[in-house]
XYZ file of C-alpha atoms in Angstrom:
697
model
C 47.218 79.657 64.965
C 49.354 82.764 65.536
C 47.487 84.631 62.804
C 44.251 84.763 64.750
C 45.118 84.350 68.435
C 45.206 88.045 69.109
C 41.887 88.592 67.321
C 39.898 86.654 69.937
C 39.019 89.042 72.752
C 37.856 86.374 75.191
C 40.951 84.607 76.629
C 38.899 81.530 77.597
C 37.682 81.112 74.025
C 41.153 81.757 72.639
C 42.624 79.068 74.900
C 39.910 76.650 73.778
C 40.634 77.185 70.088
C 44.393 76.955 70.551
C 43.859 73.709 72.470
C 41.888 72.255 69.550
C 44.692 73.207 67.144
C 47.281 71.639 69.476
C 45.330 68.384 69.861
C 44.862 68.122 66.086
C 48.616 68.449 65.669
C 49.367 65.892 68.417
C 46.804 63.506 66.944
C 48.406 63.707 63.509
C 51.808 63.142 65.093
C 50.461 60.003 66.761
C 50.817 61.418 70.271
C 47.090 61.478 71.157
C 44.915 58.396 71.012
C 42.321 58.502 68.238
C 39.386 57.750 70.498
C 40.272 60.435 73.022
C 40.863 62.897 70.213
C 37.394 62.114 68.895
C 35.922 63.013 72.266
C 37.746 66.358 72.274
C 36.757 67.409 68.743
C 33.141 66.350 69.232
C 32.914 68.641 72.249
C 34.097 71.383 69.884
C 31.335 70.731 67.353
C 33.535 68.822 64.880
C 31.805 65.624 63.771
C 33.010 62.952 61.363
C 30.672 62.533 58.414
C 29.899 59.650 56.089
C 32.413 60.791 53.493
C 36.044 60.064 54.513
C 38.518 62.853 55.125
C 36.025 65.636 55.829
C 34.054 66.860 58.848
C 30.612 68.178 59.608
C 30.792 71.269 61.791
C 27.805 72.028 63.999
C 27.280 75.672 64.918
C 25.556 76.048 68.287
C 22.791 78.663 68.294
C 21.009 78.740 71.673
C 17.212 78.635 71.286
C 17.746 79.268 67.565
C 18.426 82.986 67.906
C 20.507 84.566 65.128
C 21.215 88.234 64.459
C 21.854 89.643 61.023
C 25.569 90.074 61.728
C 25.848 86.503 63.005
C 24.105 85.174 59.911
C 26.529 87.118 57.708
C 29.460 85.675 59.635
C 28.104 82.135 59.270
C 27.631 82.697 55.536
C 31.212 83.945 55.150
C 32.552 80.954 57.070
C 30.506 78.500 55.016
C 31.773 79.955 51.761
C 35.384 79.939 52.934
C 35.551 76.562 54.670
C 32.586 74.585 53.353
C 30.274 74.428 50.332
C 27.933 77.375 50.891
C 25.060 75.192 52.043
C 23.578 75.748 55.518
C 21.526 73.003 57.153
C 19.092 73.774 59.986
C 18.731 70.932 62.493
C 15.806 69.912 64.687
C 17.768 71.364 67.626
C 18.020 74.851 66.090
C 21.691 74.493 65.145
C 23.241 75.150 61.749
C 25.481 72.473 60.257
C 27.998 72.888 57.466
C 29.666 69.947 55.754
C 32.846 68.864 53.941
C 35.193 70.845 56.211
C 38.898 70.008 56.380
C 39.872 69.026 59.943
C 43.026 71.165 59.903
C 40.980 74.294 59.240
C 38.432 73.839 62.035
C 40.291 75.981 64.615
C 40.544 78.810 62.098
C 36.860 78.411 61.226
C 35.896 78.514 64.905
C 37.954 81.646 65.487
C 36.149 83.408 62.644
C 32.743 82.537 64.107
C 33.682 83.774 67.576
C 34.212 87.267 66.159
C 30.412 87.470 66.048
C 29.866 85.598 69.342
C 29.007 82.304 67.663
C 30.372 79.089 69.141
C 30.948 75.450 68.255
C 31.652 74.489 71.849
C 29.624 71.478 73.075
C 27.477 71.282 69.954
C 28.319 67.552 69.804
C 29.701 64.970 72.212
C 28.794 63.895 75.740
C 27.864 67.381 76.865
C 24.882 69.664 77.365
C 23.748 70.077 73.779
C 22.097 73.151 72.336
C 19.380 74.494 74.638
C 16.260 74.714 72.488
C 13.103 76.796 72.838
C 9.912 77.618 71.000
C 10.737 79.954 68.139
C 7.768 82.090 69.247
C 9.272 82.729 72.689
C 8.943 86.424 73.459
C 6.199 87.066 70.905
C 3.750 84.244 71.645
C 0.278 85.604 72.565
C -0.255 82.528 74.767
C 2.973 82.719 76.781
C 2.956 83.579 80.514
C 6.363 85.216 80.020
C 9.317 85.147 77.635
C 11.454 82.064 78.294
C 14.332 83.357 76.127
C 16.315 84.940 79.010
C 16.121 81.698 80.957
C 17.188 79.527 78.028
C 20.067 81.936 77.421
C 21.145 81.881 81.075
C 21.161 78.073 81.088
C 23.249 78.031 77.903
C 25.776 80.466 79.355
C 26.023 78.856 82.792
C 26.717 75.346 81.532
C 28.959 76.222 78.584
C 32.438 74.918 79.552
C 31.074 74.066 83.000
C 33.208 71.224 84.447
C 30.077 69.421 85.657
C 29.045 68.510 82.119
C 32.180 68.079 80.008
C 32.633 64.298 80.038
C 29.295 62.722 80.828
C 28.304 59.226 79.758
C 26.044 60.589 77.023
C 24.611 63.795 75.641
C 22.062 65.829 77.614
C 19.218 67.815 76.039
C 17.001 70.592 77.436
C 14.098 72.584 76.017
C 11.955 75.580 76.957
C 8.408 75.801 75.620
C 6.743 79.198 75.385
C 3.300 78.020 76.535
C 1.190 75.013 77.486
C 1.091 74.039 73.807
C 4.553 72.670 74.530
C 5.920 73.349 71.069
C 9.467 72.715 72.347
C 8.502 69.105 73.141
C 9.349 68.879 76.844
C 8.217 65.259 77.089
C 11.089 63.959 74.910
C 13.900 65.820 76.691
C 16.250 65.004 79.538
C 14.872 68.192 81.077
C 11.915 70.094 79.649
C 10.523 73.361 80.993
C 7.076 74.911 80.552
C 6.522 78.449 81.906
C 3.970 79.005 84.672
C 2.942 81.892 86.906
C 1.869 81.108 90.481
C 0.721 83.839 92.847
C 2.377 86.407 90.607
C 5.735 84.586 90.625
C 7.465 83.134 87.566
C 8.410 79.472 87.471
C 8.489 76.312 85.388
C 6.738 73.015 85.190
C 9.622 70.531 84.944
C 9.704 67.275 83.003
C 12.660 64.903 83.473
C 14.019 61.774 81.784
C 12.454 61.851 78.346
C 14.059 60.712 75.118
C 13.544 59.272 71.645
C 15.963 56.856 69.971
C 15.203 53.161 69.592
C 13.454 53.101 72.993
C 11.454 56.322 73.379
C 10.547 57.313 76.913
C 8.048 59.879 78.163
C 9.565 62.331 80.633
C 8.248 62.297 84.197
C 6.793 65.279 85.990
C 9.130 66.311 88.833
C 7.954 69.851 89.577
C 4.594 71.467 88.958
C 6.217 74.791 89.799
C 9.938 75.476 90.141
C 10.675 79.181 90.863
C 12.940 80.727 88.240
C 15.681 81.460 90.806
C 15.918 77.711 91.454
C 16.192 76.790 87.767
C 19.980 76.658 87.374
C 20.676 75.090 90.811
C 18.196 72.316 90.000
C 19.747 71.672 86.579
C 23.232 71.567 88.091
C 22.075 69.025 90.683
C 20.589 66.801 87.968
C 23.753 67.006 85.880
C 25.937 66.090 88.860
C 23.839 62.984 89.489
C 23.871 62.020 85.811
C 27.630 62.538 85.595
C 28.291 60.389 88.659
C 25.747 57.596 88.269
C 25.067 57.471 84.534
C 26.179 54.471 82.501
C 29.437 54.980 80.577
C 30.377 51.653 79.046
C 27.172 50.536 77.347
C 26.245 53.242 74.852
C 22.676 52.066 74.308
C 21.965 52.328 78.037
C 23.808 55.563 78.753
C 21.103 58.215 78.356
C 19.574 59.675 81.505
C 16.216 58.033 80.844
C 17.824 54.648 81.559
C 19.333 55.871 84.825
C 15.916 57.132 85.952
C 14.261 53.874 84.886
C 16.934 51.833 86.628
C 16.842 53.433 90.073
C 13.364 54.975 90.012
C 12.356 58.622 90.043
C 12.209 58.882 93.852
C 15.751 57.552 94.284
C 16.963 59.831 91.503
C 15.447 62.909 93.121
C 16.948 61.876 96.476
C 20.379 61.895 94.825
C 19.552 65.305 93.372
C 18.725 66.598 96.841
C 22.038 65.286 98.186
C 23.928 67.592 95.790
C 22.549 70.798 97.296
C 25.393 71.649 99.652
C 28.019 71.392 96.910
C 26.243 73.597 94.375
C 27.747 76.771 92.967
C 24.601 78.690 93.952
C 21.575 77.892 96.086
C 19.620 80.510 94.126
C 20.498 82.056 90.773
C 18.507 85.165 89.771
C 18.284 85.646 85.998
C 18.257 89.105 84.433
C 15.566 89.650 81.795
C 15.959 93.344 80.910
C 18.361 92.710 78.047
C 15.583 90.839 76.264
C 13.084 93.687 76.413
C 12.739 95.498 73.073
C 11.739 99.050 72.259
C 9.091 98.425 69.617
C 8.508 102.142 69.208
C 12.004 102.367 67.713
C 11.160 100.010 64.850
C 10.155 102.736 62.396
C 11.763 101.809 59.069
C 10.208 103.573 56.092
C 7.734 101.382 54.190
C 8.790 100.880 50.555
C 6.111 101.065 47.912
C 5.042 97.628 46.738
C 2.547 96.417 44.141
C 1.340 92.877 44.833
C 0.653 91.258 41.481
C -0.378 87.881 42.862
C -3.043 88.722 45.445
C -4.129 85.082 45.724
C -0.592 83.934 46.455
C -0.058 86.769 48.919
C -3.240 85.938 50.838
C -2.388 82.225 50.923
C 1.058 83.086 52.259
C -0.414 85.311 54.973
C -2.767 82.508 55.991
C -0.095 79.856 56.536
C 3.170 81.707 57.035
C 2.367 84.892 58.967
C 1.823 84.804 62.736
C 0.328 87.621 64.812
C 2.568 88.574 67.729
C 1.499 89.528 71.227
C 2.966 92.974 70.491
C 0.206 95.038 68.888
C 0.766 95.739 65.206
C 3.655 93.284 64.785
C 3.844 89.953 63.000
C 6.289 87.085 62.617
C 6.986 85.687 59.165
C 7.645 81.974 58.809
C 9.910 80.693 56.044
C 9.388 77.065 55.138
C 12.916 75.816 54.471
C 12.676 72.584 52.525
C 14.570 69.864 54.400
C 16.246 72.618 56.415
C 18.673 73.503 53.611
C 19.398 77.038 52.429
C 22.407 78.803 50.962
C 24.737 81.640 51.784
C 23.487 84.039 49.094
C 19.990 83.695 50.558
C 21.362 84.084 54.092
C 23.025 87.394 53.216
C 19.838 88.819 51.737
C 17.867 87.695 54.791
C 20.407 89.369 57.059
C 20.097 92.655 55.175
C 16.303 92.443 55.317
C 16.020 91.904 59.076
C 18.680 94.474 59.900
C 16.830 97.242 58.056
C 13.150 96.342 58.307
C 12.727 94.171 61.439
C 14.486 93.890 64.810
C 17.675 92.316 63.437
C 16.713 88.904 64.755
C 15.410 85.644 63.440
C 14.888 82.300 65.112
C 15.523 78.863 63.663
C 12.724 76.455 64.461
C 12.553 72.883 65.719
C 10.964 71.992 62.383
C 14.049 73.214 60.497
C 12.513 76.510 59.430
C 13.232 80.229 59.842
C 11.038 82.711 61.706
C 11.557 86.436 61.114
C 10.220 88.397 64.079
C 8.941 91.892 64.749
C 7.676 92.877 61.314
C 5.232 95.793 61.282
C 1.934 94.971 59.616
C 2.384 97.581 56.887
C 5.705 95.952 55.894
C 4.183 92.542 55.166
C 3.692 93.214 51.429
C 7.334 94.267 51.137
C 8.527 91.145 52.942
C 6.384 89.010 50.658
C 7.944 90.661 47.620
C 11.520 90.279 48.885
C 11.071 86.732 50.133
C 9.390 85.752 46.867
C 12.535 86.791 45.027
C 14.467 84.340 47.239
C 11.972 81.521 46.734
C 11.036 81.789 50.414
C 7.253 82.188 50.196
C 6.248 78.546 49.787
C 3.068 78.059 51.785
C 2.671 75.508 54.524
C 4.886 76.755 57.354
C 4.411 74.379 60.318
C 1.688 72.413 58.522
C 1.422 68.809 57.353
C 3.298 69.612 54.166
C 6.201 70.854 56.291
C 7.979 67.499 56.635
C 10.866 67.123 59.104
C 13.802 64.952 57.991
C 17.333 64.301 59.239
C 20.265 64.226 56.752
C 20.192 60.417 56.685
C 22.501 58.749 54.182
C 23.442 62.091 52.621
C 26.158 62.728 55.221
C 25.460 60.797 58.449
C 27.518 57.721 59.358
C 24.476 56.019 60.874
C 22.069 56.571 57.985
C 20.518 53.351 56.669
C 18.160 54.752 54.027
C 17.641 58.172 52.479
C 15.401 60.389 54.599
C 15.796 63.574 52.559
C 15.004 61.794 49.309
C 11.724 60.314 50.505
C 10.791 63.581 52.278
C 11.197 65.462 49.000
C 8.934 63.020 47.182
C 6.274 62.943 49.893
C 6.074 66.729 49.963
C 5.434 66.710 46.200
C 2.671 64.152 46.754
C 1.036 66.349 49.363
C 1.319 69.603 47.429
C 0.131 68.148 44.130
C -2.458 65.596 45.236
C -3.622 66.704 48.689
C -3.659 70.527 48.635
C -5.945 70.594 51.673
C -2.927 69.623 53.791
C -1.112 72.862 52.962
C -3.216 74.488 55.707
C -3.546 71.450 57.976
C -1.828 71.494 61.376
C -3.520 68.367 62.734
C -1.122 65.902 61.079
C 2.685 65.953 61.280
C 5.032 63.822 59.188
C 8.609 63.166 60.315
C 11.372 61.007 58.845
C 14.642 59.609 60.238
C 17.334 57.718 58.349
C 17.849 55.286 61.252
C 16.475 54.335 64.656
C 18.219 57.206 66.479
C 15.297 59.514 65.664
C 17.127 62.728 64.798
C 14.136 63.394 62.540
C 11.799 62.643 65.495
C 9.875 60.049 63.489
C 8.631 58.144 66.521
C 6.660 61.060 67.946
C 4.879 61.979 64.699
C 1.330 61.308 63.602
C 2.879 59.633 60.562
C 6.534 58.645 60.841
C 9.025 56.855 58.635
C 12.309 55.265 59.765
C 15.064 54.255 57.354
C 15.753 50.516 57.295
C 16.710 47.804 54.804
C 14.824 44.819 53.459
C 15.973 41.599 51.763
C 14.921 39.656 48.708
C 17.161 36.634 48.737
C 20.744 37.904 48.658
C 19.715 41.354 47.466
C 19.173 44.268 49.852
C 16.764 47.145 49.201
C 16.183 50.383 51.131
C 13.108 50.252 53.326
C 10.918 52.323 55.602
C 9.349 51.408 58.907
C 5.908 53.043 59.003
C 4.957 54.430 62.430
C 1.591 55.912 63.379
C -0.132 57.548 66.317
C 2.436 59.835 67.947
C 2.001 63.500 68.755
C 2.233 66.409 71.182
C -0.703 66.643 73.600
C 0.439 69.762 75.413
C 1.466 70.842 78.919
C 4.167 68.200 79.173
C 2.239 65.304 77.694
C 2.780 63.481 74.447
C 2.599 60.064 72.879
C 4.907 57.886 70.835
C 4.114 56.226 67.548
C 3.425 52.532 67.103
C 5.540 50.555 64.654
C 3.047 49.313 62.107
C 4.844 47.713 59.150
C 8.060 47.770 57.099
C 7.840 48.471 53.391
C 10.321 49.063 50.540
C 11.264 52.756 50.388
C 9.964 53.192 46.866
C 6.467 52.387 48.160
C 6.521 55.233 50.664
C 4.319 57.483 48.487
C 1.774 54.666 48.076
C 1.668 54.209 51.837
C 1.069 57.914 52.451
C -1.700 58.000 49.832
C -3.343 54.934 51.385
C -3.278 56.499 54.851
C -4.654 59.883 53.791
C -7.308 58.367 51.549
C -8.506 56.065 54.321
C -8.540 58.946 56.804
C -10.665 60.947 54.368
C -13.066 58.051 53.818
C -13.292 56.619 57.323
C -12.363 59.476 59.628
C -15.509 60.714 61.391
C -14.739 64.427 61.526
C -12.188 63.600 64.216
C -8.496 64.230 64.713
C -5.996 61.894 63.118
C -5.024 60.550 66.547
C -8.650 59.852 67.452
C -9.085 58.114 64.106
C -5.954 56.034 64.693
C -7.031 55.042 68.215
C -10.503 54.104 67.062
C -9.285 51.928 64.202
C -6.371 50.365 66.062
C -2.872 49.339 65.015
C -3.891 46.051 63.350
C -6.347 47.856 61.066
C -3.491 49.855 59.548
C -1.202 46.843 59.382
C -3.844 44.948 57.416
C -4.468 47.544 54.731
C -0.769 48.395 54.360
C 0.355 44.750 54.277
C 0.225 44.393 50.467
C 2.888 47.125 50.253
C 5.284 45.057 52.391
C 5.582 42.083 50.031
C 9.114 41.496 48.773
C 8.587 38.721 46.212
C 7.489 41.282 43.620
C 10.321 43.816 43.931
C 11.555 45.349 40.683
C 14.939 46.838 39.781
C 13.884 50.349 40.792
C 13.150 49.163 44.344
C 16.880 48.542 44.816
C 17.731 52.202 44.137
C 17.086 54.605 46.996
C 15.328 57.964 46.608
C 17.649 60.641 45.304
C 20.185 58.099 44.018
C 20.921 56.581 40.625
C 23.019 53.588 41.645
C 21.995 50.363 43.361
C 21.495 50.616 47.115
C 24.338 49.479 49.357
C 23.750 49.261 53.082
C 26.804 50.947 54.593
C 26.487 51.973 58.214
C 29.534 53.502 59.869
C 30.377 54.266 63.478
C 28.171 57.003 64.856
C 29.785 59.829 66.781
C 26.751 61.672 68.074
C 27.216 60.163 71.538
C 30.943 60.714 71.557
C 31.538 57.242 73.039
C 35.235 56.623 73.481
C 37.646 53.928 74.629
C 39.900 55.437 77.339
C 43.526 54.347 77.407
C 45.441 54.410 80.678
C 48.211 56.747 79.573
C 45.780 59.182 77.997
C 43.628 59.233 81.122
C 46.585 60.013 83.368
C 47.683 62.747 80.978
C 44.199 64.248 81.206
C 44.287 64.122 85.006
C 47.129 66.630 84.806
C 44.930 68.849 82.623
C 42.053 68.606 85.114
C 44.326 69.619 87.964
C 45.625 72.549 85.936
C 42.022 73.580 85.149
C 41.261 73.428 88.870
C 44.197 75.756 89.625
C 42.986 78.220 86.995
C 39.443 78.146 88.420
C 40.704 78.787 91.949
C 42.844 81.654 90.717
C 39.634 83.201 89.409
C 37.790 82.581 92.714
C 35.558 79.998 91.006
C 35.511 77.638 93.949
C 32.756 75.257 92.796
C 34.323 74.851 89.333
C 37.743 74.205 90.849
C 36.287 71.586 93.177
C 34.577 69.781 90.318
C 37.730 69.751 88.199
C 39.551 68.218 91.184
C 36.731 65.672 91.604
C 37.102 64.651 87.943
C 40.853 64.305 88.451
C 40.197 61.879 91.328
C 37.828 59.836 89.174
C 40.023 59.703 86.079
C 43.110 58.728 88.069
C 41.222 55.885 89.738
C 39.715 54.835 86.417
C 43.167 54.613 84.849
C 44.323 51.990 87.351
C 41.080 50.036 87.044
C 41.356 49.962 83.259
C 44.929 48.744 83.548
C 43.446 45.701 85.306
C 40.638 45.337 82.718
C 38.028 46.182 85.331
C 34.755 47.514 83.934
C 34.102 51.148 84.783
C 30.459 51.703 83.898
C 29.757 54.621 86.253
C 31.724 57.081 88.355
C 30.067 55.724 91.494
C 31.146 52.250 90.401
C 34.722 53.470 89.892
C 34.848 54.744 93.471
C 33.492 51.477 94.870
C 35.754 49.224 92.805
C 38.839 51.307 93.503
C 38.292 50.874 97.235
C 37.977 47.126 96.776
C 41.090 46.712 94.607
C 43.544 49.520 95.251
C 42.883 51.550 98.423
C 44.947 49.247 100.603
C 47.740 48.852 98.005
C 48.116 52.633 97.731
C 48.121 53.076 101.501
C 45.203 55.511 101.564
C 44.136 56.790 104.961
C 40.524 55.748 105.106
C 38.540 54.916 101.991
C 38.719 56.434 98.539
C 34.972 57.019 98.762
C 35.371 59.140 101.882
C 38.120 61.134 100.191
C 36.237 61.760 96.953
C 32.759 62.318 98.385
C 33.878 65.230 100.482
C 32.483 67.120 97.495
C 28.960 66.414 98.779
C 29.709 67.232 102.399
C 31.208 70.700 102.054
C 30.057 74.018 100.717
C 32.180 75.332 97.815
C 34.342 77.626 99.946
C 37.863 78.833 99.214
C 39.260 76.799 102.082
C 37.690 73.526 101.007
C 38.494 74.114 97.318
C 42.203 74.531 98.078
C 42.315 71.547 100.423
C 40.416 69.314 98.011
C 42.735 70.269 95.132
C 45.800 69.510 97.246
C 44.355 66.083 98.081
C 43.520 65.413 94.419
C 47.056 66.387 93.394
C 48.558 64.139 96.046
C 46.314 61.271 95.003
C 47.328 61.672 91.360
C 51.029 61.589 92.267
C 50.435 58.393 94.250
C 48.541 56.769 91.371
C 51.123 57.883 88.817
C 53.973 56.444 90.867
C 52.060 53.195 91.383
C 51.400 52.905 87.645
C 55.041 53.561 86.753
C 56.121 50.827 89.162
C 53.576 48.463 87.572
C 55.139 49.106 84.169
C 58.661 48.670 85.526
C 57.708 45.357 87.122
C 56.218 44.169 83.825
C 59.469 44.977 82.023
C 61.623 43.074 84.546
C 59.435 39.956 84.579
């Protein structure tokens, strides 16, 4: 690590990277528990993949924004540490695969030279804050949400409130009432509004996909922008304290809201107000204002030889901006995969002829912004040379798919393979869908819905199916989901399970029936009118398994017989805490609190001390095999089992919950840290005596 420590200008980032290198070394020496080490590396964007011995590294790109220099840096890193392939996710990240664990600190340090981070791209943290790729240029937007998404990203990065939650936490910012950032499926979703000349957000809370999708609930029709970050911090504090931690499938915030009810949840949110870092948090927007008059690059001479192709491309892939005379150019990136040589050419193009910025989209595409109208022919020529002018950006033919069994531990069946085939079916047999935006198709390799299959008009979920003792890859067909706008949406119905190799037949059957029996209505209206059983009945012949042939037992994109091999997923960062490791981490929390107080960060110091209280109490409870599902439960159970034994004055709850009863002042922060330190010493001594007594028995 010495070779790059001095090259990182930000001491906080440098410390973070050095800590990762140190924990890797301790893990390999057997001094750090594997499960706790997993939690640490996940919070640094390092994710185990399906193939043993290598890692997937997720690069966190808030609201999908990438500059030319950042794209060049990512390309260099991918070539040096990975395979040169870049994968765009449905959360506007970039993933690279087959990375050696030992080299991840070095990789991270290289990225930080261009202000690109891995921090909290995975694990039980605030994940990448997403936003509509049109934010800032959308003709329908009340205002640009980019500054607000960026402020949220910055405020909660490394924030002690959200480092070790029970599960991941996702937020999105839509640019308009069209809700293209899908607020209804997020833990928190924001839609911009203007009321009496003031900026604010409509707020949706508690949404999610996965095996049990849940529509977010409306909690604010209008939240002023200065209240945005305080409200989010309050929600995160409640989720951290009351969210489930032991049962992974019940640990997302949607289950907490369902369990206690939205009114009780919001009451808990209100109770956090006194302890917040800020009661109001103004957000600066000037840095996001561009001088469009300065974008005056000379227009190269271009001769368009394929006028038909150029016009088709302009129809589906070029978007008029709200800035007069400027356009955005959409690049349909098949399955979200592109390569470093293409990335470098894109970087050069946007640096010279646009505003040196592109945005990655929620549909795994690229949007180049701020292109003058007279430069469109040149962009078509240059993008054609890269193979980046395929029509159908954000249309039916633009299929979303997760990596599935290619690299993911949880993949059951190939999602990329079937997506590739279905796109060929659409392009070759149903050309009318190249321009269609009424129907979306999404595919996931398992029930976790990273491909968002259960909110699509037509969705497919990877599964398996049996014929006697043989197992074949399969697809669950889902129908009837979609975005309705302004915070509303609907989830798909599970219709029928079919062998994967019959996926193209199912798509043909659906589109042909829609063409024959749809009454000049939307696909959703057609689905509602016909009803779920109607589709089950006409797709049922495709579900039969007594007539499977050899090819049905080979998944799309593979040549060998299908083997169902599902590993342990890491996306949630669920870990098994050992007592010794927890007590060791209490010391780290206390040290973090001291550092925060030295920097006059009173609220951060208080929260680090709070976490030290909780982890110390949890350690003793785990030593007694007591379940510790929530932080609130830990406090209650500790009082019942240990408060008297440790000779605490008053209850543990009264001691810990001072955090809610005091403003984050210097005086309280110092007192609270002293009490947390004293409590840890008491717990540590008690635990050592327990171990001594066990030895002498």
